[in-house]
């Protein structure tokens, strides 16, 4: 799997690596030469023991859009944490889970930005069983959305709408006549469903069954000895992987038919198909796509999608596409493609159009995220964490939990102390206070924030506290008191 290497400035970021620039010059440094910031200890963070996000490599050649990068990292089939990182690949927030986490991003609910993701079990057949989660800007859970009618919410989509609802997918096993493609009469298949659920009440407002509207013969997925539709070998003819509300319609992407469907939101009828075996559109040069993901209608005439462009393992390269659609003339043409000419994603992936003209392309199964500038050239490449989707968004948060502090070592009358605050976005520096005479805490050292975890060395004292400071020197929060073993 090739990765773009054209002219990038190379800089590998390890856990706790590069320092952040900021207005910390307005802060008073304490402790003189003892206030030396440093990276996290090898093997993880002292302030959050047992946790270690993946190591990311970042290459930049241009100006990225404002905001942070949102990932759901995994390694092969072993899924890890939800992860927010900065432009150096340095963690800002991560969420550990014993389950699979996908589709971490910023959305809007009741007029406020919220952090959303899907969390649940990964099942055989490339789908999941879980729920959609909404967190506020303190990382407190404000809602958990479940599919209705006995369904398990699938991992492929958790999209909020401006109606206070969420769009979810589900993959129930049903029977269908597979004889049109050489299978059994009562074949076992995944009958993809799309549900619109009211977030506040859990009421199901829409329940769309793909096989009521998409013929088995539309599939481009070949049956195999392991998925031939017999009992225990469930076939996946449709594989819905994204849903978006647009006015009175839904835009549905089905990977295994290589087609997009415009669905009437009220009746469930398919208004048109784009791509696949029964396309209603003539598709212009270089506008054809295959095994696509993440179709989004940007306006009445523009659709973005991730074109995996895979017919055999190793084919490609994959592309982010902008298509112009003329519904009246039934024509689809290429407006722009985003590709480095090398990288492909065999499965998963997305493209996100940003204000200002940049575009983020996540390559899914290939552990690469590339941000392209308005001219279509890469401005940033981040590697090291495969993610179902990848996003860039502005995000400001102050966790409800207190900062963490930990003492790394005590020797020769000196101690090294680490501080972090998982998810905080406005910390410019850390002030360490010690209680040397058991009477009151005084400032022992101040260190500019150097990534997720920051350290400083100071005289040994019985107790230590860490204060998170804003760029203007104001105290944002204080850790609990940490006793020091001497």
CSV table of C-alpha atoms in Angstrom, one decimal, residues 36-382:
chain,number,residue,atom,x,y,z
A,36,UNK,CA,11.7,22.1,32.4
A,37,UNK,CA,8.9,20.6,30.3
A,38,UNK,CA,9.3,17.1,28.9
A,39,UNK,CA,7.6,14.4,26.9
A,40,UNK,CA,5.6,11.5,28.4
A,41,UNK,CA,7.4,8.5,29.8
A,42,UNK,CA,7.9,5.6,27.4
A,43,UNK,CA,5.0,3.1,27.4
A,44,UNK,CA,2.2,5.5,28.2
A,45,UNK,CA,1.2,8.4,30.4
A,46,UNK,CA,1.9,8.5,34.1
A,47,UNK,CA,-1.2,10.6,34.7
A,48,UNK,CA,-3.4,8.1,32.9
A,49,UNK,CA,-1.7,4.7,33.5
A,50,UNK,CA,-2.6,1.9,31.2
A,51,UNK,CA,-3.5,4.2,28.3
A,52,UNK,CA,-1.4,4.8,25.2
A,53,UNK,CA,-2.9,6.2,21.9
A,54,UNK,CA,-1.3,5.1,18.7
A,55,UNK,CA,1.9,6.9,17.5
A,56,UNK,CA,1.1,9.1,14.5
A,57,UNK,CA,3.4,10.5,11.8
A,58,UNK,CA,2.5,13.9,10.4
A,59,UNK,CA,3.9,15.5,7.2
A,60,UNK,CA,2.8,19.1,6.3
A,61,UNK,CA,3.5,21.1,3.2
A,62,UNK,CA,0.8,23.8,3.4
A,63,UNK,CA,-1.9,25.5,5.5
A,64,UNK,CA,-4.4,23.2,7.2
A,65,UNK,CA,-7.9,24.3,8.0
A,66,UNK,CA,-8.7,25.4,11.6
A,67,UNK,CA,-9.7,22.7,14.1
A,68,UNK,CA,-8.6,19.4,15.5
A,69,UNK,CA,-8.6,15.9,13.9
A,70,UNK,CA,-11.1,13.3,15.0
A,71,UNK,CA,-10.3,9.6,14.6
A,72,UNK,CA,-11.5,6.1,15.7
A,73,UNK,CA,-8.2,4.3,15.6
A,74,UNK,CA,-7.9,0.5,15.1
A,75,UNK,CA,-5.2,-2.0,14.4
A,76,UNK,CA,-6.4,-4.7,12.0
A,77,UNK,CA,-9.5,-6.0,13.6
A,78,UNK,CA,-8.5,-4.9,17.1
A,79,UNK,CA,-10.2,-1.5,17.7
A,80,UNK,CA,-8.8,1.0,20.1
A,81,UNK,CA,-10.0,4.4,21.4
A,82,UNK,CA,-11.8,7.4,20.1
A,83,UNK,CA,-9.1,10.0,19.6
A,84,UNK,CA,-8.8,13.7,19.1
A,85,UNK,CA,-5.4,15.0,18.0
A,86,UNK,CA,-3.9,18.3,17.0
A,87,UNK,CA,-1.9,19.1,13.8
A,88,UNK,CA,1.2,17.5,15.3
A,89,UNK,CA,-0.7,14.2,15.9
A,90,UNK,CA,-0.5,14.9,19.6
A,91,UNK,CA,-3.5,13.6,21.6
A,92,UNK,CA,-6.0,16.1,23.0
A,93,UNK,CA,-8.6,13.6,24.2
A,94,UNK,CA,-9.0,9.9,24.0
A,95,UNK,CA,-11.7,7.5,25.2
A,96,UNK,CA,-10.9,4.0,26.1
A,97,UNK,CA,-13.6,1.3,25.5
A,98,UNK,CA,-13.8,-2.4,25.7
A,99,UNK,CA,-16.1,-2.1,22.6
A,100,UNK,CA,-15.6,-0.8,19.1
A,101,UNK,CA,-15.8,3.0,18.6
A,102,UNK,CA,-16.4,4.5,15.2
A,103,UNK,CA,-17.4,7.8,13.6
A,104,UNK,CA,-16.1,10.2,16.2
A,105,UNK,CA,-17.0,13.8,15.1
A,106,UNK,CA,-18.5,17.1,16.0
A,107,UNK,CA,-22.2,17.6,15.2
A,108,UNK,CA,-25.0,20.0,16.3
A,109,UNK,CA,-27.8,19.2,18.7
A,110,UNK,CA,-30.3,21.8,20.0
A,111,UNK,CA,-28.1,24.5,18.5
A,112,UNK,CA,-24.9,23.5,20.4
A,113,UNK,CA,-21.8,21.6,19.2
A,114,UNK,CA,-21.7,18.0,20.6
A,115,UNK,CA,-19.2,15.2,20.3
A,116,UNK,CA,-20.8,12.0,18.8
A,117,UNK,CA,-19.7,8.5,18.1
A,118,UNK,CA,-21.0,5.0,17.7
A,119,UNK,CA,-20.0,2.4,20.3
A,120,UNK,CA,-20.8,-1.3,20.4
A,121,UNK,CA,-19.7,-4.8,19.4
A,122,UNK,CA,-18.2,-5.6,16.0
A,123,UNK,CA,-20.0,-8.6,14.4
A,124,UNK,CA,-19.1,-11.1,11.8
A,125,UNK,CA,-20.1,-9.7,8.4
A,126,UNK,CA,-18.5,-6.2,8.8
A,127,UNK,CA,-21.3,-4.6,10.8
A,128,UNK,CA,-22.0,-3.9,14.5
A,129,UNK,CA,-24.5,-3.9,17.3
A,130,UNK,CA,-24.5,-0.8,19.5
A,131,UNK,CA,-25.7,2.7,20.1
A,132,UNK,CA,-25.0,6.3,19.2
A,133,UNK,CA,-23.5,8.5,21.9
A,134,UNK,CA,-23.7,12.3,22.4
A,135,UNK,CA,-21.3,14.1,24.7
A,136,UNK,CA,-21.4,17.8,25.6
A,137,UNK,CA,-18.4,20.1,25.8
A,138,UNK,CA,-17.5,18.7,29.3
A,139,UNK,CA,-17.5,15.2,27.8
A,140,UNK,CA,-20.6,14.3,29.9
A,141,UNK,CA,-23.0,12.0,28.1
A,142,UNK,CA,-26.3,13.8,27.3
A,143,UNK,CA,-28.0,11.2,25.2
A,144,UNK,CA,-27.7,7.6,24.0
A,145,UNK,CA,-29.6,6.7,20.9
A,146,UNK,CA,-30.8,3.1,20.2
A,147,UNK,CA,-32.4,1.6,17.1
A,148,UNK,CA,-36.0,0.6,17.4
A,149,UNK,CA,-38.1,-2.5,16.5
A,150,UNK,CA,-35.7,-4.8,18.2
A,151,UNK,CA,-32.8,-3.7,16.0
A,152,UNK,CA,-29.2,-3.2,17.0
A,153,UNK,CA,-27.8,0.1,15.8
A,154,UNK,CA,-25.0,-0.6,13.2
A,155,UNK,CA,-21.6,0.9,13.2
A,156,UNK,CA,-21.8,2.5,9.7
A,157,UNK,CA,-23.8,5.6,10.5
A,158,UNK,CA,-24.9,8.0,13.3
A,159,UNK,CA,-25.9,11.2,11.7
A,160,UNK,CA,-27.8,13.9,13.5
A,161,UNK,CA,-30.4,16.0,11.7
A,162,UNK,CA,-31.8,19.6,12.2
A,163,UNK,CA,-35.0,18.0,13.4
A,164,UNK,CA,-33.5,16.7,16.7
A,165,UNK,CA,-33.4,13.2,15.3
A,166,UNK,CA,-30.6,10.7,14.4
A,167,UNK,CA,-30.2,8.5,11.4
A,168,UNK,CA,-29.0,5.0,12.2
A,169,UNK,CA,-28.4,1.8,10.1
A,170,UNK,CA,-29.1,-1.8,11.2
A,171,UNK,CA,-28.2,-5.1,9.7
A,172,UNK,CA,-30.9,-7.7,10.7
A,173,UNK,CA,-30.7,-11.2,9.1
A,174,UNK,CA,-33.7,-12.0,6.9
A,175,UNK,CA,-34.5,-14.4,4.1
A,176,UNK,CA,-34.7,-13.4,0.4
A,177,UNK,CA,-34.9,-15.1,-2.9
A,178,UNK,CA,-31.4,-15.3,-4.2
A,179,UNK,CA,-32.1,-17.3,-7.3
A,180,UNK,CA,-31.6,-14.2,-9.6
A,181,UNK,CA,-27.9,-14.4,-8.6
A,182,UNK,CA,-27.6,-18.2,-8.5
A,183,UNK,CA,-28.4,-18.6,-4.8
A,184,UNK,CA,-31.1,-20.5,-2.8
A,185,UNK,CA,-34.8,-19.5,-2.8
A,186,UNK,CA,-34.8,-18.8,0.9
A,187,UNK,CA,-31.4,-17.3,1.2
A,188,UNK,CA,-30.0,-15.8,4.4
A,189,UNK,CA,-29.1,-12.2,3.8
A,190,UNK,CA,-28.5,-9.0,5.7
A,191,UNK,CA,-31.6,-6.9,5.2
A,192,UNK,CA,-30.2,-3.4,5.7
A,193,UNK,CA,-32.5,-0.9,7.5
A,194,UNK,CA,-32.4,2.8,7.9
A,195,UNK,CA,-34.1,4.4,10.9
A,196,UNK,CA,-34.7,7.9,11.9
A,197,UNK,CA,-35.0,8.1,15.7
A,198,UNK,CA,-36.1,11.1,17.9
A,199,UNK,CA,-33.2,11.7,20.2
A,200,UNK,CA,-35.2,13.0,23.1
A,201,UNK,CA,-37.9,10.3,23.1
A,202,UNK,CA,-36.4,7.3,21.3
A,203,UNK,CA,-39.4,7.2,19.0
A,204,UNK,CA,-38.8,5.7,15.6
A,205,UNK,CA,-40.1,8.1,13.0
A,206,UNK,CA,-38.9,6.3,9.8
A,207,UNK,CA,-37.9,2.7,9.2
A,208,UNK,CA,-36.7,2.1,5.7
A,209,UNK,CA,-36.0,-1.5,4.5
A,210,UNK,CA,-33.5,-1.6,1.7
A,211,UNK,CA,-34.7,-4.9,0.2
A,212,UNK,CA,-38.2,-3.5,-0.2
A,213,UNK,CA,-36.8,-1.1,-2.7
A,214,UNK,CA,-33.5,-2.6,-4.0
A,215,UNK,CA,-33.6,-5.7,-6.0
A,216,UNK,CA,-31.2,-8.6,-5.2
A,217,UNK,CA,-30.1,-8.5,-8.9
A,218,UNK,CA,-28.6,-5.0,-8.3
A,219,UNK,CA,-25.8,-6.4,-6.1
A,220,UNK,CA,-22.3,-6.4,-7.4
A,221,UNK,CA,-21.0,-8.5,-4.5
A,222,UNK,CA,-20.3,-12.1,-5.6
A,223,UNK,CA,-21.4,-15.0,-3.4
A,224,UNK,CA,-18.6,-17.1,-2.0
A,225,UNK,CA,-18.5,-20.5,-0.2
A,226,UNK,CA,-18.5,-18.6,3.1
A,227,UNK,CA,-21.4,-16.2,2.1
A,228,UNK,CA,-23.6,-18.2,-0.2
A,229,UNK,CA,-26.9,-17.4,1.6
A,230,UNK,CA,-27.2,-20.8,3.2
A,231,UNK,CA,-27.8,-21.0,6.9
A,232,UNK,CA,-24.8,-19.7,8.8
A,233,UNK,CA,-23.3,-18.2,5.6
A,234,UNK,CA,-25.2,-14.9,5.4
A,235,UNK,CA,-24.9,-12.9,2.2
A,236,UNK,CA,-24.7,-9.1,2.1
A,237,UNK,CA,-26.3,-7.9,-1.1
A,238,UNK,CA,-26.6,-4.2,-0.3
A,239,UNK,CA,-24.4,-3.0,2.6
A,240,UNK,CA,-25.7,0.5,3.4
A,241,UNK,CA,-22.7,2.5,4.8
A,242,UNK,CA,-23.9,6.1,4.9
A,243,UNK,CA,-27.2,8.0,5.2
A,244,UNK,CA,-27.8,11.7,5.0
A,245,UNK,CA,-31.0,13.8,5.3
A,246,UNK,CA,-31.5,16.4,2.6
A,247,UNK,CA,-34.8,18.2,2.7
A,248,UNK,CA,-37.6,15.7,2.1
A,249,UNK,CA,-35.1,13.0,0.9
A,250,UNK,CA,-32.4,10.7,2.2
A,251,UNK,CA,-29.2,10.1,0.4
A,252,UNK,CA,-28.2,6.4,0.9
A,253,UNK,CA,-24.9,4.9,-0.1
A,254,UNK,CA,-24.9,1.1,-0.7
A,255,UNK,CA,-21.4,-0.3,-1.1
A,256,UNK,CA,-22.4,-3.7,-2.5
A,257,UNK,CA,-24.5,-2.3,-5.3
A,258,UNK,CA,-21.9,0.4,-6.0
A,259,UNK,CA,-24.8,2.9,-6.1
A,260,UNK,CA,-26.3,5.9,-4.3
A,261,UNK,CA,-30.1,6.1,-3.8
A,262,UNK,CA,-32.2,9.2,-3.4
A,263,UNK,CA,-35.0,8.1,-1.1
A,264,UNK,CA,-38.3,9.9,-0.5
A,265,UNK,CA,-38.3,10.6,3.3
A,266,UNK,CA,-42.0,10.2,3.6
A,267,UNK,CA,-42.9,7.2,1.4
A,268,UNK,CA,-39.5,5.4,1.2
A,269,UNK,CA,-39.7,5.2,-2.6
A,270,UNK,CA,-36.4,5.5,-4.5
A,271,UNK,CA,-36.5,8.6,-6.6
A,272,UNK,CA,-33.3,7.9,-8.5
A,273,UNK,CA,-30.2,5.7,-8.5
A,274,UNK,CA,-26.7,7.0,-9.2
A,275,UNK,CA,-24.2,4.4,-10.3
A,276,UNK,CA,-24.5,0.6,-10.1
A,277,UNK,CA,-26.4,-1.7,-12.5
A,278,UNK,CA,-29.5,0.5,-12.8
A,279,UNK,CA,-28.2,4.0,-12.8
A,280,UNK,CA,-30.7,6.7,-13.7
A,281,UNK,CA,-27.8,9.0,-14.6
A,282,UNK,CA,-25.3,9.1,-17.5
A,283,UNK,CA,-22.0,9.3,-15.7
A,284,UNK,CA,-19.3,11.5,-17.3
A,285,UNK,CA,-15.5,10.8,-17.7
A,286,UNK,CA,-13.7,10.0,-14.4
A,287,UNK,CA,-17.0,10.4,-12.4
A,288,UNK,CA,-17.6,6.6,-12.1
A,289,UNK,CA,-17.1,5.1,-8.7
A,290,UNK,CA,-17.0,1.7,-7.1
A,291,UNK,CA,-17.5,0.2,-3.5
A,292,UNK,CA,-17.9,3.8,-2.3
A,293,UNK,CA,-18.4,5.2,1.2
A,294,UNK,CA,-19.7,8.4,2.8
A,295,UNK,CA,-21.9,10.0,0.2
A,296,UNK,CA,-23.0,13.5,1.2
A,297,UNK,CA,-25.2,16.0,-0.6
A,298,UNK,CA,-23.6,19.4,-0.2
A,299,UNK,CA,-26.3,21.3,-2.1
A,300,UNK,CA,-29.0,20.7,-4.8
A,301,UNK,CA,-26.4,19.9,-7.4
A,302,UNK,CA,-23.3,18.6,-5.6
A,303,UNK,CA,-22.4,15.3,-4.0
A,304,UNK,CA,-19.2,14.3,-2.3
A,305,UNK,CA,-18.1,10.7,-1.7
A,306,UNK,CA,-15.1,8.5,-1.0
A,307,UNK,CA,-14.5,6.3,-4.1
A,308,UNK,CA,-12.6,3.2,-2.8
A,309,UNK,CA,-12.1,2.3,-6.5
A,310,UNK,CA,-11.2,-1.2,-5.6
A,311,UNK,CA,-12.0,-4.2,-7.9
A,312,UNK,CA,-9.2,-6.4,-6.7
A,313,UNK,CA,-6.9,-6.0,-3.6
A,314,UNK,CA,-4.3,-3.5,-4.5
A,315,UNK,CA,-6.3,-1.6,-7.2
A,316,UNK,CA,-6.7,2.1,-6.9
A,317,UNK,CA,-5.8,4.7,-6.1
A,318,UNK,CA,-8.8,5.7,-4.0
A,319,UNK,CA,-10.3,9.2,-4.4
A,320,UNK,CA,-12.4,11.8,-2.7
A,321,UNK,CA,-14.9,12.9,-5.3
A,322,UNK,CA,-17.1,16.0,-5.9
A,323,UNK,CA,-19.8,15.2,-8.4
A,324,UNK,CA,-22.2,17.6,-10.1
A,325,UNK,CA,-25.6,16.1,-10.6
A,326,UNK,CA,-28.3,17.4,-13.0
A,327,UNK,CA,-31.5,15.7,-11.9
A,328,UNK,CA,-33.4,17.1,-14.8
A,329,UNK,CA,-31.0,16.0,-17.5
A,330,UNK,CA,-30.0,12.9,-15.5
A,331,UNK,CA,-26.3,13.6,-15.9
A,332,UNK,CA,-23.4,13.3,-13.4
A,333,UNK,CA,-20.1,14.9,-14.0
A,334,UNK,CA,-16.8,15.2,-12.2
A,335,UNK,CA,-16.2,18.6,-10.5
A,336,UNK,CA,-13.0,17.6,-8.6
A,337,UNK,CA,-11.1,14.6,-7.3
A,338,UNK,CA,-8.8,14.5,-4.3
A,339,UNK,CA,-6.1,11.9,-4.6
A,340,UNK,CA,-2.3,11.7,-4.1
A,341,UNK,CA,-2.2,9.2,-7.0
A,342,UNK,CA,-1.0,6.4,-4.8
A,343,UNK,CA,-2.9,5.7,-1.6
A,344,UNK,CA,-5.9,3.4,-1.6
A,345,UNK,CA,-8.4,2.3,1.0
A,346,UNK,CA,-9.6,-1.2,0.4
A,347,UNK,CA,-12.7,-0.6,2.6
A,348,UNK,CA,-14.1,2.1,4.8
A,349,UNK,CA,-13.1,5.8,4.2
A,350,UNK,CA,-14.7,9.2,3.9
A,351,UNK,CA,-14.2,12.7,2.5
A,352,UNK,CA,-15.1,15.9,4.3
A,353,UNK,CA,-15.4,19.3,2.6
A,354,UNK,CA,-14.2,22.1,4.8
A,355,UNK,CA,-14.9,25.9,4.9
A,356,UNK,CA,-12.2,27.7,3.0
A,357,UNK,CA,-11.9,25.0,0.3
A,358,UNK,CA,-9.8,22.3,2.0
A,359,UNK,CA,-10.9,18.7,2.0
A,360,UNK,CA,-10.0,15.9,4.5
A,361,UNK,CA,-9.9,12.4,3.0
A,362,UNK,CA,-9.7,9.4,5.4
A,363,UNK,CA,-8.5,6.2,3.7
A,364,UNK,CA,-10.2,3.8,6.1
A,365,UNK,CA,-8.4,0.5,6.1
A,366,UNK,CA,-5.2,2.2,5.1
A,367,UNK,CA,-3.9,4.1,8.1
A,368,UNK,CA,-3.7,7.5,6.3
A,369,UNK,CA,-5.6,10.8,6.5
A,370,UNK,CA,-4.7,13.4,3.9
A,371,UNK,CA,-5.9,17.0,3.9
A,372,UNK,CA,-5.9,18.6,0.5
A,373,UNK,CA,-5.9,22.4,-0.2
A,374,UNK,CA,-8.2,24.3,-2.5
A,375,UNK,CA,-5.9,23.5,-5.4
A,376,UNK,CA,-6.3,19.8,-4.8
A,377,UNK,CA,-2.7,19.3,-3.6
A,378,UNK,CA,-1.9,17.7,-0.2
A,379,UNK,CA,-1.2,20.0,2.7
A,380,UNK,CA,-1.0,17.4,5.4
A,381,UNK,CA,-0.6,13.7,5.6
A,382,UNK,CA,-1.2,11.8,8.9
